[in-house]
mmCIF file with all atom_site columns, C-alpha atoms in Angstrom:
data_model
loop_
_atom_site.group_PDB
_atom_site.id
_atom_site.type_symbol
_atom_site.label_atom_id
_atom_site.label_alt_id
_atom_site.label_comp_id
_atom_site.label_asym_id
_atom_site.label_entity_id
_atom_site.label_seq_id
_atom_site.pdbx_PDB_ins_code
_atom_site.Cartn_x
_atom_site.Cartn_y
_atom_site.Cartn_z
_atom_site.occupancy
_atom_site.B_iso_or_equiv
_atom_site.pdbx_formal_charge
_atom_site.auth_seq_id
_atom_site.auth_comp_id
_atom_site.auth_asym_id
_atom_site.auth_atom_id
_atom_site.pdbx_PDB_model_num
ATOM 1   C CA . GLN U 1 1   ? -6.336  125.143 -140.034 1.00 87.00 ? 2   GLN U CA 1
ATOM 2   C CA . VAL U 1 2   ? -7.615  126.014 -136.652 1.00 90.00 ? 3   VAL U CA 1
ATOM 3   C CA . GLN U 1 3   ? -11.476 125.741 -136.053 1.00 95.00 ? 4   GLN U CA 1
ATOM 4   C CA . LEU U 1 4   ? -13.507 126.511 -132.945 1.00 96.00 ? 5   LEU U CA 1
ATOM 5   C CA . VAL U 1 5   ? -17.054 125.536 -133.328 1.00 95.00 ? 6   VAL U CA 1
ATOM 6   C CA . GLU U 1 6   ? -19.586 126.831 -130.874 1.00 95.00 ? 7   GLU U CA 1
ATOM 7   C CA . SER U 1 7   ? -23.067 125.472 -130.009 1.00 95.00 ? 8   SER U CA 1
ATOM 8   C CA . GLY U 1 8   ? -25.780 125.662 -127.521 1.00 96.00 ? 9   GLY U CA 1
ATOM 9   C CA . GLY U 1 9   ? -26.940 129.223 -127.736 1.00 94.00 ? 10  GLY U CA 1
ATOM 10  C CA . GLY U 1 10  ? -30.715 130.047 -128.049 1.00 97.00 ? 11  GLY U CA 1
ATOM 11  C CA . LEU U 1 11  ? -33.602 131.899 -126.286 1.00 98.00 ? 12  LEU U CA 1
ATOM 12  C CA . VAL U 1 12  ? -34.258 131.370 -122.732 1.00 98.00 ? 13  VAL U CA 1
ATOM 13  C CA . GLN U 1 13  ? -36.472 133.048 -120.154 1.00 98.00 ? 14  GLN U CA 1
ATOM 14  C CA . PRO U 1 14  ? -35.073 135.040 -117.409 1.00 98.00 ? 15  PRO U CA 1
ATOM 15  C CA . GLY U 1 15  ? -33.737 132.833 -114.635 1.00 98.00 ? 16  GLY U CA 1
ATOM 16  C CA . GLY U 1 16  ? -33.181 130.024 -116.996 1.00 98.00 ? 17  GLY U CA 1
ATOM 17  C CA . SER U 1 17  ? -30.025 128.250 -117.935 1.00 98.00 ? 18  SER U CA 1
ATOM 18  C CA . LEU U 1 18  ? -28.120 127.334 -121.055 1.00 98.00 ? 19  LEU U CA 1
ATOM 19  C CA . ARG U 1 19  ? -24.814 125.462 -121.670 1.00 98.00 ? 20  ARG U CA 1
ATOM 20  C CA . LEU U 1 20  ? -22.561 126.502 -124.584 1.00 98.00 ? 21  LEU U CA 1
ATOM 21  C CA . SER U 1 21  ? -19.989 124.290 -125.932 1.00 98.00 ? 22  SER U CA 1
ATOM 22  C CA . CYS U 1 22  ? -16.804 124.974 -127.962 1.00 98.00 ? 23  CYS U CA 1
ATOM 23  C CA . ALA U 1 23  ? -14.887 122.341 -129.747 1.00 97.00 ? 24  ALA U CA 1
ATOM 24  C CA . ALA U 1 24  ? -11.441 123.041 -131.131 1.00 96.00 ? 25  ALA U CA 1
ATOM 25  C CA . SER U 1 25  ? -9.544  121.330 -133.839 1.00 94.00 ? 26  SER U CA 1
ATOM 26  C CA . GLY U 1 26  ? -6.379  121.850 -135.750 1.00 93.00 ? 27  GLY U CA 1
ATOM 27  C CA . ILE U 1 27  ? -4.575  122.600 -132.729 1.00 92.00 ? 28  ILE U CA 1
ATOM 28  C CA . PHE U 1 28  ? -1.353  121.309 -131.333 1.00 91.00 ? 29  PHE U CA 1
ATOM 29  C CA . SER U 1 29  ? -1.534  122.647 -127.731 1.00 91.00 ? 30  SER U CA 1
ATOM 30  C CA . ILE U 1 30  ? -3.780  124.997 -125.838 1.00 91.00 ? 31  ILE U CA 1
ATOM 31  C CA . ASN U 1 31  ? -2.714  127.402 -123.129 1.00 94.00 ? 32  ASN U CA 1
ATOM 32  C CA . ALA U 1 32  ? -6.142  128.641 -122.223 1.00 96.00 ? 33  ALA U CA 1
ATOM 33  C CA . MET U 1 33  ? -9.754  128.663 -123.462 1.00 97.00 ? 34  MET U CA 1
ATOM 34  C CA . GLY U 1 34  ? -12.499 131.187 -122.667 1.00 97.00 ? 35  GLY U CA 1
ATOM 35  C CA . TRP U 1 35  ? -15.593 132.981 -123.641 1.00 98.00 ? 36  TRP U CA 1
ATOM 36  C CA . TYR U 1 36  ? -16.384 136.530 -124.465 1.00 98.00 ? 37  TYR U CA 1
ATOM 37  C CA . ARG U 1 37  ? -19.516 138.201 -125.436 1.00 98.00 ? 38  ARG U CA 1
ATOM 38  C CA . GLN U 1 38  ? -20.752 141.260 -127.499 1.00 98.00 ? 39  GLN U CA 1
ATOM 39  C CA . ALA U 1 39  ? -24.048 142.888 -127.058 1.00 96.00 ? 40  ALA U CA 1
ATOM 40  C CA . PRO U 1 40  ? -25.555 145.146 -129.873 1.00 92.00 ? 41  PRO U CA 1
ATOM 41  C CA . GLY U 1 41  ? -23.870 148.564 -129.590 1.00 94.00 ? 42  GLY U CA 1
ATOM 42  C CA . LYS U 1 42  ? -21.302 147.431 -127.071 1.00 96.00 ? 43  LYS U CA 1
ATOM 43  C CA . GLN U 1 43  ? -17.676 146.345 -126.908 1.00 97.00 ? 44  GLN U CA 1
ATOM 44  C CA . ARG U 1 44  ? -16.750 142.783 -126.739 1.00 97.00 ? 45  ARG U CA 1
ATOM 45  C CA . GLU U 1 45  ? -16.305 141.792 -123.059 1.00 98.00 ? 46  GLU U CA 1
ATOM 46  C CA . PHE U 1 46  ? -14.633 138.938 -121.113 1.00 98.00 ? 47  PHE U CA 1
ATOM 47  C CA . VAL U 1 47  ? -16.911 136.371 -119.762 1.00 98.00 ? 48  VAL U CA 1
ATOM 48  C CA . ALA U 1 48  ? -14.827 133.258 -118.543 1.00 98.00 ? 49  ALA U CA 1
ATOM 49  C CA . ARG U 1 49  ? -11.323 131.657 -118.757 1.00 98.00 ? 50  ARG U CA 1
ATOM 50  C CA . ILE U 1 50  ? -9.950  128.552 -117.916 1.00 98.00 ? 51  ILE U CA 1
ATOM 51  C CA . SER U 1 51  ? -6.111  127.729 -118.160 1.00 96.00 ? 52  SER U CA 1
ATOM 52  C CA . SER U 1 52  ? -4.498  124.531 -119.202 1.00 93.00 ? 53  SER U CA 1
ATOM 53  C CA . GLY U 1 53  ? -3.955  123.729 -115.421 1.00 94.00 ? 54  GLY U CA 1
ATOM 54  C CA . GLY U 1 54  ? -7.653  124.291 -114.698 1.00 94.00 ? 55  GLY U CA 1
ATOM 55  C CA . THR U 1 55  ? -7.565  127.734 -113.171 1.00 97.00 ? 56  THR U CA 1
ATOM 56  C CA . THR U 1 56  ? -10.744 129.712 -113.744 1.00 98.00 ? 57  THR U CA 1
ATOM 57  C CA . ASN U 1 57  ? -11.430 133.471 -114.038 1.00 98.00 ? 58  ASN U CA 1
ATOM 58  C CA . TYR U 1 58  ? -14.661 135.441 -114.124 1.00 98.00 ? 59  TYR U CA 1
ATOM 59  C CA . PRO U 1 59  ? -15.687 138.978 -114.163 1.00 98.00 ? 60  PRO U CA 1
ATOM 60  C CA . ASP U 1 60  ? -18.097 140.172 -111.351 1.00 97.00 ? 61  ASP U CA 1
ATOM 61  C CA . SER U 1 61  ? -21.019 140.487 -113.702 1.00 97.00 ? 62  SER U CA 1
ATOM 62  C CA . VAL U 1 62  ? -21.134 136.659 -114.114 1.00 98.00 ? 63  VAL U CA 1
ATOM 63  C CA . LYS U 1 63  ? -19.439 135.268 -110.929 1.00 97.00 ? 64  LYS U CA 1
ATOM 64  C CA . GLY U 1 64  ? -21.512 132.855 -109.213 1.00 97.00 ? 65  GLY U CA 1
ATOM 65  C CA . ARG U 1 65  ? -23.728 132.257 -112.002 1.00 98.00 ? 66  ARG U CA 1
ATOM 66  C CA . PHE U 1 66  ? -21.539 130.908 -114.955 1.00 98.00 ? 67  PHE U CA 1
ATOM 67  C CA . ILE U 1 67  ? -19.220 128.019 -114.853 1.00 98.00 ? 68  ILE U CA 1
ATOM 68  C CA . ILE U 1 68  ? -16.559 127.257 -117.281 1.00 98.00 ? 69  ILE U CA 1
ATOM 69  C CA . SER U 1 69  ? -15.085 123.671 -117.626 1.00 98.00 ? 70  SER U CA 1
ATOM 70  C CA . LYS U 1 70  ? -13.096 121.609 -120.175 1.00 96.00 ? 71  LYS U CA 1
ATOM 71  C CA . ASP U 1 71  ? -12.652 118.314 -121.623 1.00 95.00 ? 72  ASP U CA 1
ATOM 72  C CA . ASN U 1 72  ? -9.077  118.010 -122.454 1.00 92.00 ? 73  ASN U CA 1
ATOM 73  C CA . ALA U 1 73  ? -9.523  114.730 -124.382 1.00 92.00 ? 74  ALA U CA 1
ATOM 74  C CA . LYS U 1 74  ? -11.889 116.438 -126.754 1.00 92.00 ? 75  LYS U CA 1
ATOM 75  C CA . ASN U 1 75  ? -10.317 119.997 -126.853 1.00 92.00 ? 76  ASN U CA 1
ATOM 76  C CA . THR U 1 76  ? -13.767 121.149 -125.773 1.00 96.00 ? 77  THR U CA 1
ATOM 77  C CA . VAL U 1 77  ? -14.695 124.006 -123.419 1.00 97.00 ? 78  VAL U CA 1
ATOM 78  C CA . TYR U 1 78  ? -18.169 124.471 -121.891 1.00 98.00 ? 79  TYR U CA 1
ATOM 79  C CA . LEU U 1 79  ? -19.912 127.405 -120.345 1.00 98.00 ? 80  LEU U CA 1
ATOM 80  C CA . GLN U 1 80  ? -22.700 126.625 -118.023 1.00 98.00 ? 81  GLN U CA 1
ATOM 81  C CA . MET U 1 81  ? -24.944 129.648 -117.593 1.00 98.00 ? 82  MET U CA 1
ATOM 82  C CA . ASN U 1 82  ? -27.355 129.807 -114.671 1.00 98.00 ? 83  ASN U CA 1
ATOM 83  C CA . SER U 1 83  ? -29.818 132.482 -113.427 1.00 98.00 ? 84  SER U CA 1
ATOM 84  C CA . LEU U 1 84  ? -29.764 134.094 -116.745 1.00 98.00 ? 85  LEU U CA 1
ATOM 85  C CA . LYS U 1 85  ? -30.697 137.844 -116.988 1.00 98.00 ? 86  LYS U CA 1
ATOM 86  C CA . PRO U 1 86  ? -31.726 139.992 -120.102 1.00 97.00 ? 87  PRO U CA 1
ATOM 87  C CA . GLU U 1 87  ? -28.368 141.793 -119.722 1.00 96.00 ? 88  GLU U CA 1
ATOM 88  C CA . ASP U 1 88  ? -26.700 138.575 -120.516 1.00 98.00 ? 89  ASP U CA 1
ATOM 89  C CA . THR U 1 89  ? -28.251 138.694 -124.119 1.00 98.00 ? 90  THR U CA 1
ATOM 90  C CA . ALA U 1 90  ? -25.278 138.947 -126.753 1.00 98.00 ? 91  ALA U CA 1
ATOM 91  C CA . VAL U 1 91  ? -23.465 136.916 -129.127 1.00 98.00 ? 92  VAL U CA 1
ATOM 92  C CA . TYR U 1 92  ? -21.022 134.644 -127.285 1.00 98.00 ? 93  TYR U CA 1
ATOM 93  C CA . TYR U 1 93  ? -17.614 133.998 -128.795 1.00 98.00 ? 94  TYR U CA 1
ATOM 94  C CA . CYS U 1 94  ? -15.266 131.073 -127.874 1.00 98.00 ? 95  CYS U CA 1
ATOM 95  C CA . ASN U 1 95  ? -11.509 131.968 -127.669 1.00 97.00 ? 96  ASN U CA 1
ATOM 96  C CA . ALA U 1 96  ? -8.579  129.702 -127.616 1.00 96.00 ? 97  ALA U CA 1
ATOM 97  C CA . ARG U 1 97  ? -4.949  130.717 -126.955 1.00 96.00 ? 98  ARG U CA 1
ATOM 98  C CA . ALA U 1 98  ? -3.099  128.069 -128.755 1.00 94.00 ? 99  ALA U CA 1
ATOM 99  C CA . ARG U 1 99  ? -0.379  126.749 -130.865 1.00 95.00 ? 100 ARG U CA 1
ATOM 100 C CA . ARG U 1 100 ? -0.985  125.244 -134.359 1.00 93.00 ? 101 ARG U CA 1
ATOM 101 C CA . HIS U 1 101 ? 2.102   123.022 -134.321 1.00 91.00 ? 102 HIS U CA 1
ATOM 102 C CA . PHE U 1 102 ? 5.275   122.431 -132.337 1.00 90.00 ? 103 PHE U CA 1
ATOM 103 C CA . TYR U 1 103 ? 7.292   125.393 -133.966 1.00 93.00 ? 104 TYR U CA 1
ATOM 104 C CA . SER U 1 104 ? 4.441   127.997 -133.885 1.00 92.00 ? 105 SER U CA 1
ATOM 105 C CA . GLU U 1 105 ? 3.874   130.894 -131.542 1.00 94.00 ? 106 GLU U CA 1
ATOM 106 C CA . TYR U 1 106 ? 0.783   130.852 -129.399 1.00 94.00 ? 107 TYR U CA 1
ATOM 107 C CA . ALA U 1 107 ? -1.953  133.015 -130.770 1.00 96.00 ? 108 ALA U CA 1
ATOM 108 C CA . ASP U 1 108 ? -5.622  133.773 -130.249 1.00 96.00 ? 109 ASP U CA 1
ATOM 109 C CA . TYR U 1 109 ? -8.101  132.097 -132.233 1.00 96.00 ? 110 TYR U CA 1
ATOM 110 C CA . TRP U 1 110 ? -11.902 132.627 -132.350 1.00 97.00 ? 111 TRP U CA 1
ATOM 111 C CA . GLY U 1 111 ? -15.106 130.913 -133.211 1.00 97.00 ? 112 GLY U CA 1
ATOM 112 C CA . GLN U 1 112 ? -17.904 132.449 -135.316 1.00 96.00 ? 113 GLN U CA 1
ATOM 113 C CA . GLY U 1 113 ? -20.087 133.270 -132.189 1.00 96.00 ? 114 GLY U CA 1
ATOM 114 C CA . THR U 1 114 ? -23.530 132.024 -130.948 1.00 97.00 ? 115 THR U CA 1
ATOM 115 C CA . GLN U 1 115 ? -26.511 133.969 -130.076 1.00 98.00 ? 116 GLN U CA 1
ATOM 116 C CA . VAL U 1 116 ? -27.962 133.923 -126.440 1.00 98.00 ? 117 VAL U CA 1
ATOM 117 C CA . THR U 1 117 ? -31.124 135.785 -125.998 1.00 98.00 ? 118 THR U CA 1
ATOM 118 C CA . VAL U 1 118 ? -32.597 136.152 -122.450 1.00 98.00 ? 119 VAL U CA 1
ATOM 119 C CA . SER U 1 119 ? -36.347 137.287 -122.674 1.00 96.00 ? 120 SER U CA 1
ATOM 120 C CA . SER U 1 120 ? -39.879 136.500 -121.429 1.00 95.00 ? 121 SER U CA 1
#
């Protein structure tokens, strides 16, 4: 069974930093991992992505402030969030594009989400 377990969310003041972690288990191989977020009353939006080869992608809203990285040995992805703004407040979800075993197709898997609140 595939599991993505997130940690690191919390309350932080504007301008502060947080680091999110997401550990994947039950996976045979990973094509890419990433982060999405969903604020109350809004659609889930893309935040960051890192491919198996290490290529990263960010939307303009977080570029230059957020950094995604990974530890292949631990099947873990991190999101370093700096210069946080109140508009970054949301539930952050980890995503993995992965195969469960050698004969399976690639599919999207999601974590349970972790709350990030940016407020003074």
